[in-house]
Short mmCIF file of C-alpha atoms in Angstrom, two decimals:
data_model
loop_
_atom_site.label_atom_id
_atom_site.label_comp_id
_atom_site.label_asym_id
_atom_site.label_seq_id
_atom_site.Cartn_x
_atom_site.Cartn_y
_atom_site.Cartn_z
CA MET O 1 -140.08 -234.07 -62.84
CA TYR O 2 -143.68 -232.25 -63.20
CA LEU O 3 -145.24 -235.70 -64.31
CA TYR O 4 -143.43 -237.12 -61.90
CA LEU O 5 -144.56 -234.85 -58.98
CA GLU O 6 -148.08 -235.73 -60.59
CA GLN O 7 -147.69 -239.41 -60.71
CA LYS O 8 -146.41 -239.63 -57.15
CA ARG O 9 -149.44 -237.28 -55.69
CA ILE O 10 -152.46 -239.68 -57.16
CA VAL O 11 -150.42 -242.92 -55.96
CA ILE O 12 -150.28 -241.72 -51.90
CA LEU O 13 -154.40 -240.61 -53.11
CA THR O 14 -155.12 -243.71 -53.77
CA THR O 15 -153.25 -245.26 -51.04
CA ASN O 16 -155.02 -242.90 -48.91
CA LYS O 17 -157.70 -245.26 -48.03
CA TYR O 18 -155.81 -248.25 -47.82
CA PHE O 19 -154.27 -247.18 -44.47
CA GLU O 20 -157.32 -244.56 -42.64
CA LEU O 21 -158.47 -247.30 -40.62
CA SER O 22 -155.39 -248.70 -39.66
CA ASP O 23 -151.48 -248.45 -39.49
CA GLN O 24 -151.45 -251.78 -39.57
CA MET O 25 -153.50 -254.35 -41.27
CA ARG O 26 -154.39 -258.36 -43.21
CA PHE O 27 -156.23 -259.32 -44.79
CA GLN O 28 -157.73 -263.18 -44.86
CA PRO O 29 -157.51 -265.11 -48.12
CA PRO O 30 -160.64 -265.92 -49.88
CA PRO O 31 -161.95 -269.20 -50.48
CA ALA O 32 -159.91 -271.64 -52.77
CA GLU O 33 -161.47 -271.53 -56.09
CA ASP O 34 -161.06 -272.84 -59.57
CA GLU O 35 -157.25 -272.38 -60.23
CA HIS O 36 -159.09 -270.79 -63.77
CA ALA O 37 -160.77 -268.41 -62.37
CA PRO O 38 -160.21 -264.74 -62.90
CA LEU O 39 -157.31 -262.55 -61.03
CA LEU O 40 -158.01 -261.05 -57.96
CA GLU O 41 -162.07 -261.24 -58.07
CA GLY O 42 -164.26 -259.80 -55.69
CA ALA O 43 -161.15 -258.03 -54.68
CA GLU O 44 -163.17 -255.43 -52.52
CA ASN O 45 -164.89 -257.57 -50.65
CA ILE O 46 -161.66 -258.99 -49.20
CA PRO O 47 -161.48 -258.17 -44.99
CA MET O 48 -159.02 -256.40 -43.75
CA TYR O 49 -158.32 -256.07 -40.05
CA SER O 50 -155.40 -254.72 -37.28
CA CYS O 51 -153.53 -257.02 -35.52
CA ASP O 52 -150.20 -257.36 -33.78
CA ASP O 53 -147.08 -256.00 -34.32
CA SER O 54 -145.80 -259.68 -35.59
CA ILE O 55 -147.85 -259.63 -38.33
CA LYS O 56 -147.31 -256.30 -39.64
CA PHE O 57 -147.86 -255.80 -43.77
CA CYS O 58 -145.55 -253.79 -45.74
CA SER O 59 -146.89 -252.55 -49.33
CA VAL O 60 -145.38 -250.88 -52.35
CA ALA O 61 -147.20 -248.73 -54.58
CA GLY O 62 -146.48 -247.30 -58.27
CA VAL O 63 -147.39 -246.63 -60.85
CA ILE O 64 -147.86 -249.16 -64.26
CA LEU O 65 -149.32 -248.73 -68.32
CA GLN O 66 -151.93 -249.99 -68.18
CA ALA O 67 -152.03 -252.64 -70.99
CA LYS O 68 -149.34 -254.60 -68.37
CA VAL O 69 -151.52 -254.24 -65.73
CA PRO O 70 -152.46 -258.39 -66.81
CA ALA O 71 -149.33 -259.53 -67.46
CA PHE O 72 -148.38 -258.14 -64.16
CA GLU O 73 -151.16 -259.13 -61.98
CA LYS O 74 -150.42 -262.71 -63.63
CA MET O 75 -146.97 -262.89 -62.71
CA LEU O 76 -147.81 -262.23 -58.64
CA TRP O 77 -150.10 -264.43 -58.61
CA ARG O 78 -147.57 -267.81 -60.16
CA VAL O 79 -144.97 -266.17 -58.30
CA PHE O 80 -145.96 -265.66 -54.61
CA CYS O 81 -149.48 -267.69 -54.67
CA ARG O 82 -152.05 -266.38 -52.56
CA ASN O 83 -149.23 -264.42 -50.04
CA VAL O 84 -149.65 -260.77 -52.07
CA PHE O 85 -152.59 -258.68 -52.31
CA VAL O 86 -152.36 -256.27 -55.66
CA HIS O 87 -155.24 -253.64 -55.80
CA VAL O 88 -155.16 -251.83 -58.91
CA LYS O 89 -156.93 -248.81 -59.69
CA PRO O 90 -157.11 -247.29 -63.74
CA LEU O 91 -155.91 -243.66 -64.41
CA GLU O 92 -158.33 -242.07 -66.52
CA ILE O 93 -156.06 -238.79 -67.50
CA PRO O 94 -153.59 -240.63 -70.13
CA PHE O 95 -149.86 -239.58 -69.49
CA GLU O 96 -146.77 -238.77 -71.58
CA ASP O 97 -144.50 -241.51 -71.90
CA ALA O 98 -141.15 -240.29 -71.27
CA GLU O 99 -138.68 -242.98 -73.34
CA TYR O 100 -141.68 -242.22 -76.66
CA ASN O 101 -142.79 -238.31 -75.67
CA THR O 102 -146.45 -240.33 -77.01
CA PRO O 103 -149.70 -239.96 -74.15
CA VAL O 104 -150.29 -243.75 -72.54
CA GLN O 105 -152.65 -244.79 -70.24
CA LYS O 106 -151.26 -245.92 -67.01
CA ALA O 107 -152.90 -247.41 -64.01
CA VAL O 108 -151.91 -247.26 -59.97
CA PHE O 109 -151.03 -250.55 -58.25
CA ILE O 110 -150.62 -251.38 -54.65
CA ILE O 111 -148.77 -254.89 -53.14
CA PHE O 112 -149.63 -255.83 -49.64
CA PHE O 113 -147.18 -258.52 -48.35
CA GLN O 114 -145.90 -259.50 -45.35
CA GLY O 115 -142.12 -259.82 -44.62
CA GLU O 116 -138.85 -258.59 -45.52
CA SER O 117 -138.21 -260.97 -47.77
CA LEU O 118 -140.74 -260.94 -50.42
CA LYS O 119 -140.34 -257.04 -50.84
CA ASN O 120 -136.22 -257.66 -53.74
CA LYS O 121 -138.46 -260.53 -55.51
CA ILE O 122 -141.41 -257.65 -55.62
CA TYR O 123 -139.29 -255.19 -56.92
CA ILE O 124 -137.30 -256.89 -59.39
CA ILE O 125 -140.98 -257.88 -61.34
CA CYS O 126 -141.85 -254.21 -61.05
CA GLU O 127 -138.48 -253.18 -62.90
CA GLY O 128 -139.34 -256.05 -65.11
CA PHE O 129 -142.39 -254.66 -66.15
CA LYS O 130 -141.09 -250.97 -66.15
CA ALA O 131 -143.22 -249.72 -63.45
CA THR O 132 -142.91 -246.26 -61.57
CA ILE O 133 -142.46 -247.10 -57.71
CA TYR O 134 -142.79 -244.33 -55.49
CA ASP O 135 -142.48 -244.18 -51.91
CA SER O 136 -145.60 -244.14 -49.76
CA PRO O 137 -145.29 -243.79 -45.93
CA ASP O 138 -147.42 -246.05 -43.58
CA ASN O 139 -147.90 -242.64 -41.13
CA MET O 140 -150.97 -240.43 -41.72
CA SER O 141 -149.59 -237.17 -41.25
CA GLU O 142 -146.59 -238.42 -42.93
CA ARG O 143 -148.40 -238.91 -46.57
CA GLY O 144 -150.13 -235.36 -45.74
CA GLU O 145 -147.26 -234.04 -44.80
CA MET O 146 -145.70 -235.23 -48.29
CA LEU O 147 -148.68 -234.43 -49.90
CA SER O 148 -148.78 -230.93 -48.95
CA THR O 149 -143.97 -230.72 -50.15
CA ILE O 150 -145.94 -232.09 -53.32
CA LYS O 151 -147.81 -229.25 -54.11
CA THR O 152 -145.54 -227.26 -53.14
CA ASP O 153 -143.01 -228.53 -55.41
CA MET O 154 -145.15 -228.84 -58.10
CA GLN O 155 -146.05 -225.06 -58.19
CA ASP O 156 -142.58 -223.86 -57.80
CA LEU O 157 -141.93 -226.78 -60.85
CA GLN O 158 -145.67 -224.55 -63.21
CA ILE O 159 -143.63 -221.47 -61.72
CA VAL O 160 -140.60 -221.77 -63.68
CA LEU O 161 -141.95 -223.91 -66.40
CA GLY O 162 -144.01 -220.67 -67.48
CA GLY O 163 -141.28 -218.91 -67.40
CA THR O 164 -139.01 -221.01 -69.46
CA SER O 165 -142.19 -220.72 -71.80
CA ASP O 166 -142.09 -217.09 -71.88
CA PHE O 167 -138.72 -217.22 -72.01
CA HIS O 168 -138.40 -219.47 -74.99
CA HIS O 169 -140.97 -217.71 -77.10
CA ARG O 170 -139.34 -214.23 -77.26
CA LEU O 171 -136.53 -215.82 -77.73
CA LEU O 172 -138.48 -217.02 -81.21
CA LEU O 173 -140.06 -213.76 -81.88
CA VAL O 174 -136.54 -212.35 -81.92
CA GLY O 175 -134.98 -214.85 -84.00
CA ALA O 176 -137.90 -215.06 -86.33
CA LYS O 177 -137.12 -211.44 -87.58
CA ASN O 178 -133.13 -212.55 -88.48
CA LEU O 179 -134.54 -216.07 -89.57
CA ARG O 180 -134.00 -214.57 -92.98
CA MET O 181 -130.64 -213.31 -93.01
CA TRP O 182 -129.60 -215.99 -91.14
CA ASN O 183 -130.59 -218.26 -93.68
CA MET O 184 -128.58 -216.43 -96.64
CA LYS O 185 -125.74 -216.36 -94.36
CA VAL O 186 -126.54 -220.23 -94.03
CA LEU O 187 -126.65 -220.44 -97.86
CA LYS O 188 -123.93 -218.58 -99.03
CA ALA O 189 -121.75 -220.22 -96.43
CA LYS O 190 -122.84 -223.85 -97.44
CA SER O 191 -121.61 -222.34 -101.12
CA ILE O 192 -118.29 -221.12 -100.50
CA TYR O 193 -117.43 -223.81 -98.99
CA CYS O 194 -119.02 -226.41 -102.33
CA THR O 195 -116.50 -224.38 -103.83
CA LEU O 196 -113.60 -225.03 -101.75
CA ASN O 197 -113.74 -227.95 -101.79
CA MET O 198 -113.01 -228.11 -105.68
CA PHE O 199 -109.54 -226.18 -105.19
CA ARG O 200 -106.26 -227.43 -104.84
CA VAL O 201 -103.95 -226.88 -101.84
CA MET O 202 -101.21 -226.00 -102.74
CA SER O 203 -98.35 -224.26 -99.14
CA ALA O 204 -99.85 -221.30 -98.86
CA SER O 205 -102.10 -220.54 -101.63
CA LEU O 206 -105.60 -222.45 -103.73
CA ILE O 207 -105.61 -223.48 -107.24
CA ALA O 208 -109.01 -223.84 -109.10
CA GLN O 209 -109.18 -224.84 -112.99
CA CYS O 210 -112.42 -223.13 -114.45
CA TRP O 211 -114.48 -221.98 -117.28
CA ILE O 212 -115.23 -217.76 -117.38
CA PRO O 213 -117.42 -216.57 -119.86
CA VAL O 214 -115.67 -213.97 -121.90
CA CYS O 215 -117.82 -210.85 -121.03
CA LYS O 216 -117.67 -211.85 -117.54
CA MET O 217 -113.53 -212.07 -116.84
CA GLU O 218 -113.34 -208.63 -115.77
CA LEU O 219 -116.23 -208.75 -113.17
CA VAL O 220 -114.29 -212.07 -112.20
CA THR O 221 -111.61 -210.16 -111.26
CA SER O 222 -113.27 -207.08 -110.05
CA ALA O 223 -114.21 -209.23 -107.33
CA LEU O 224 -111.16 -211.70 -106.02
CA VAL O 225 -109.77 -208.79 -105.79
CA ARG O 226 -112.09 -206.41 -103.70
CA GLY O 227 -112.63 -210.09 -101.73
CA THR O 228 -109.17 -209.97 -101.04
CA GLU O 229 -108.58 -206.63 -99.78
CA ARG O 230 -111.58 -206.67 -97.25
CA SER O 231 -110.12 -209.66 -95.84
CA GLY O 232 -107.12 -208.10 -95.79
CA GLY O 233 -105.32 -210.40 -98.05
CA SER O 234 -101.68 -209.35 -99.31
CA MET O 235 -101.68 -211.41 -101.52
CA PRO O 236 -103.52 -210.96 -105.20
CA PRO O 237 -105.31 -213.20 -106.77
CA VAL O 238 -103.99 -214.23 -110.13
CA ILE O 239 -106.21 -215.78 -113.59
CA THR O 240 -103.98 -217.20 -116.53
CA ARG O 241 -105.98 -217.95 -119.38
CA LEU O 242 -105.13 -222.03 -120.54
CA ASN O 243 -104.43 -223.38 -123.39
CA THR O 244 -107.23 -225.93 -124.10
CA CYS O 245 -108.49 -228.60 -127.02
CA GLU O 246 -111.67 -230.25 -124.84
CA THR O 247 -114.89 -228.28 -125.83
CA PRO O 248 -116.44 -225.62 -123.57
CA PRO O 249 -119.18 -225.62 -121.77
CA THR O 250 -122.86 -224.30 -122.39
CA TYR O 251 -123.54 -220.82 -120.97
CA ASN O 252 -126.58 -219.47 -121.25
CA SER O 253 -127.31 -215.89 -120.35
CA VAL O 254 -130.83 -215.71 -118.59
CA ASN O 255 -132.56 -213.97 -115.74
CA LYS O 256 -136.26 -213.82 -113.75
CA TYR O 257 -138.29 -213.50 -117.19
CA THR O 258 -136.53 -215.50 -119.26
CA GLU O 259 -135.12 -218.58 -117.08
CA VAL O 260 -138.40 -220.54 -117.42
CA PHE O 261 -138.39 -220.42 -120.74
CA GLN O 262 -134.57 -221.98 -120.53
CA ALA O 263 -135.31 -224.73 -118.18
CA LEU O 264 -138.47 -225.62 -120.57
CA VAL O 265 -135.89 -225.70 -123.31
CA ASP O 266 -133.26 -227.72 -120.90
CA SER O 267 -135.76 -230.49 -120.54
CA TYR O 268 -135.27 -231.29 -124.01
CA GLY O 269 -131.47 -231.23 -124.19
CA PHE O 270 -128.75 -228.63 -123.94
CA ALA O 271 -127.74 -226.97 -126.97
CA ARG O 272 -123.64 -227.61 -127.64
CA TYR O 273 -121.20 -224.82 -127.45
CA GLY O 274 -121.19 -222.09 -130.45
CA GLU O 275 -125.28 -223.72 -131.40
CA ILE O 276 -127.99 -221.63 -131.19
CA ASN O 277 -129.75 -220.90 -128.33
CA PRO O 278 -133.64 -221.88 -129.32
CA ALA O 279 -135.05 -220.30 -125.54
CA PRO O 280 -135.43 -216.88 -127.09
CA PHE O 281 -137.50 -218.11 -130.15
CA SER O 282 -139.62 -220.33 -127.40
CA ILE O 283 -141.20 -217.38 -126.00
CA VAL O 284 -143.52 -216.76 -128.33
CA THR O 285 -144.00 -220.95 -129.97
CA PHE O 286 -144.74 -222.69 -126.76
CA PRO O 287 -147.41 -220.19 -126.11
CA PHE O 288 -149.03 -219.76 -129.12
CA LEU O 289 -148.75 -223.31 -129.31
CA PHE O 290 -150.28 -224.06 -126.20
CA ALA O 291 -153.56 -221.93 -126.91
CA VAL O 292 -153.62 -223.60 -130.40
CA MET O 293 -154.55 -226.59 -128.46
CA PHE O 294 -156.60 -224.51 -125.58
CA GLY O 295 -157.91 -221.27 -127.36
CA ASP O 296 -160.35 -220.41 -124.43
CA VAL O 297 -161.13 -217.27 -123.13
CA GLY O 298 -162.64 -218.04 -119.92
CA HIS O 299 -160.45 -220.01 -118.93
CA GLY O 300 -157.55 -217.61 -121.02
CA LEU O 301 -158.49 -214.47 -118.44
CA LEU O 302 -158.30 -217.42 -115.52
CA MET O 303 -155.25 -218.79 -116.36
CA LEU O 304 -153.91 -214.43 -116.80
CA PHE O 305 -155.42 -213.67 -113.10
CA ALA O 306 -153.16 -216.58 -111.38
CA GLY O 307 -150.32 -215.99 -113.40
CA ILE O 308 -150.84 -211.17 -112.51
CA CYS O 309 -151.29 -212.58 -108.77
CA PHE O 310 -147.85 -214.79 -108.64
CA GLN O 311 -145.99 -211.66 -110.77
CA MET O 312 -147.40 -209.32 -108.20
CA THR O 313 -146.66 -211.08 -105.06
CA GLU O 314 -143.46 -212.70 -106.43
CA GLU O 315 -141.59 -210.50 -103.19
CA ARG O 316 -143.06 -212.13 -100.18
CA VAL O 317 -144.29 -215.73 -101.95
CA GLN O 318 -140.52 -216.15 -103.49
CA TRP O 319 -139.01 -216.76 -99.65
CA VAL O 320 -142.17 -219.09 -98.53
CA LYS O 321 -141.27 -222.69 -98.06
CA MET O 322 -143.49 -224.28 -100.95
CA GLY O 323 -145.01 -227.93 -102.08
CA GLU O 324 -143.54 -229.11 -105.57
CA VAL O 325 -146.71 -228.09 -107.68
CA MET O 326 -147.10 -224.10 -105.65
CA LYS O 327 -142.97 -223.86 -106.60
CA LEU O 328 -143.71 -225.37 -109.94
CA LEU O 329 -146.32 -222.69 -110.46
CA PHE O 330 -144.59 -220.16 -109.35
CA HIS O 331 -141.31 -220.74 -111.40
CA GLY O 332 -143.53 -220.36 -113.68
CA ARG O 333 -145.48 -217.44 -113.61
CA TYR O 334 -144.27 -215.72 -117.03
CA LEU O 335 -144.87 -218.48 -118.90
CA ILE O 336 -148.11 -218.87 -117.58
CA ILE O 337 -149.42 -215.03 -118.60
CA LEU O 338 -148.36 -215.11 -121.84
CA MET O 339 -150.41 -218.78 -122.38
CA GLY O 340 -152.91 -216.88 -120.88
CA LEU O 341 -152.89 -214.17 -122.95
CA PHE O 342 -152.88 -216.54 -126.26
CA SER O 343 -155.67 -218.05 -124.70
CA VAL O 344 -157.65 -215.41 -124.87
CA TYR O 345 -156.25 -214.33 -128.48
CA THR O 346 -157.02 -217.03 -129.78
CA GLY O 347 -160.50 -218.23 -128.34
#
């Protein structure tokens, strides 16, 4: 709306100079020239005179993309020959395009013609070039009143837009305080619904088959009972052990210290159920072999310092959105610390 009013104001200011001498004007066409000559060459020198009502000229004014001006002028020239007079003034300030939300260069045009019969054709051509037509009164006093109205509307609109922007800013500040909590709630809800998709619905109950570590049975049972009590359920959960011939999946208990070493071992392959997990041994062997190939005190101290920095800021950094490389370095912070220590020792 603000762009619409601003463009309308510019159109009225541009058309003012064509009507300040007389409300009724006509032009004398220039002498015939070569048809390949530039369109409307010397249009600023075309004389205009006042005339009687029988040859009163009408006008259409609006805004069009500056890139479409040559084709627009040529189309008017081909359709109306010398029966219309077109004046185009490029705008220095770019306007935001409503369709693509990008700044574009526009131009103001005003078309003079004689007779109402040509107006419909001009409107059709303007619509084809996606030009915006604005009403511009022929009377100077009416144009002055319209400019005053537009100025008042723009001031009111600026006040409304400023208040809306301040409200959005305050709303975002309030939302930023709860953003971490909202993210956690969304992640929990997403994981709950993903888990519910694995259940089978049988009348009024949900049935699922899963593998549970024996050491976690009491924890799972207490969690289900606690969830039933909090939700107000009348039926307690039932956990039944089933006999199966299938090989259980491998479960390796990890924490934030051993997670990176387990991921390093899993990148080469997963151990079968009942096999020894080599991840605890890699806590010593991998940094040692790295130090054998990279035994340098200076570079080792740099790695040690980087790992300690990641470890000391993990409470703040773990909630920050990071790139792929920084995320990899952050998750391997304890591995980097050990590699730095072994490199300093070997160096």
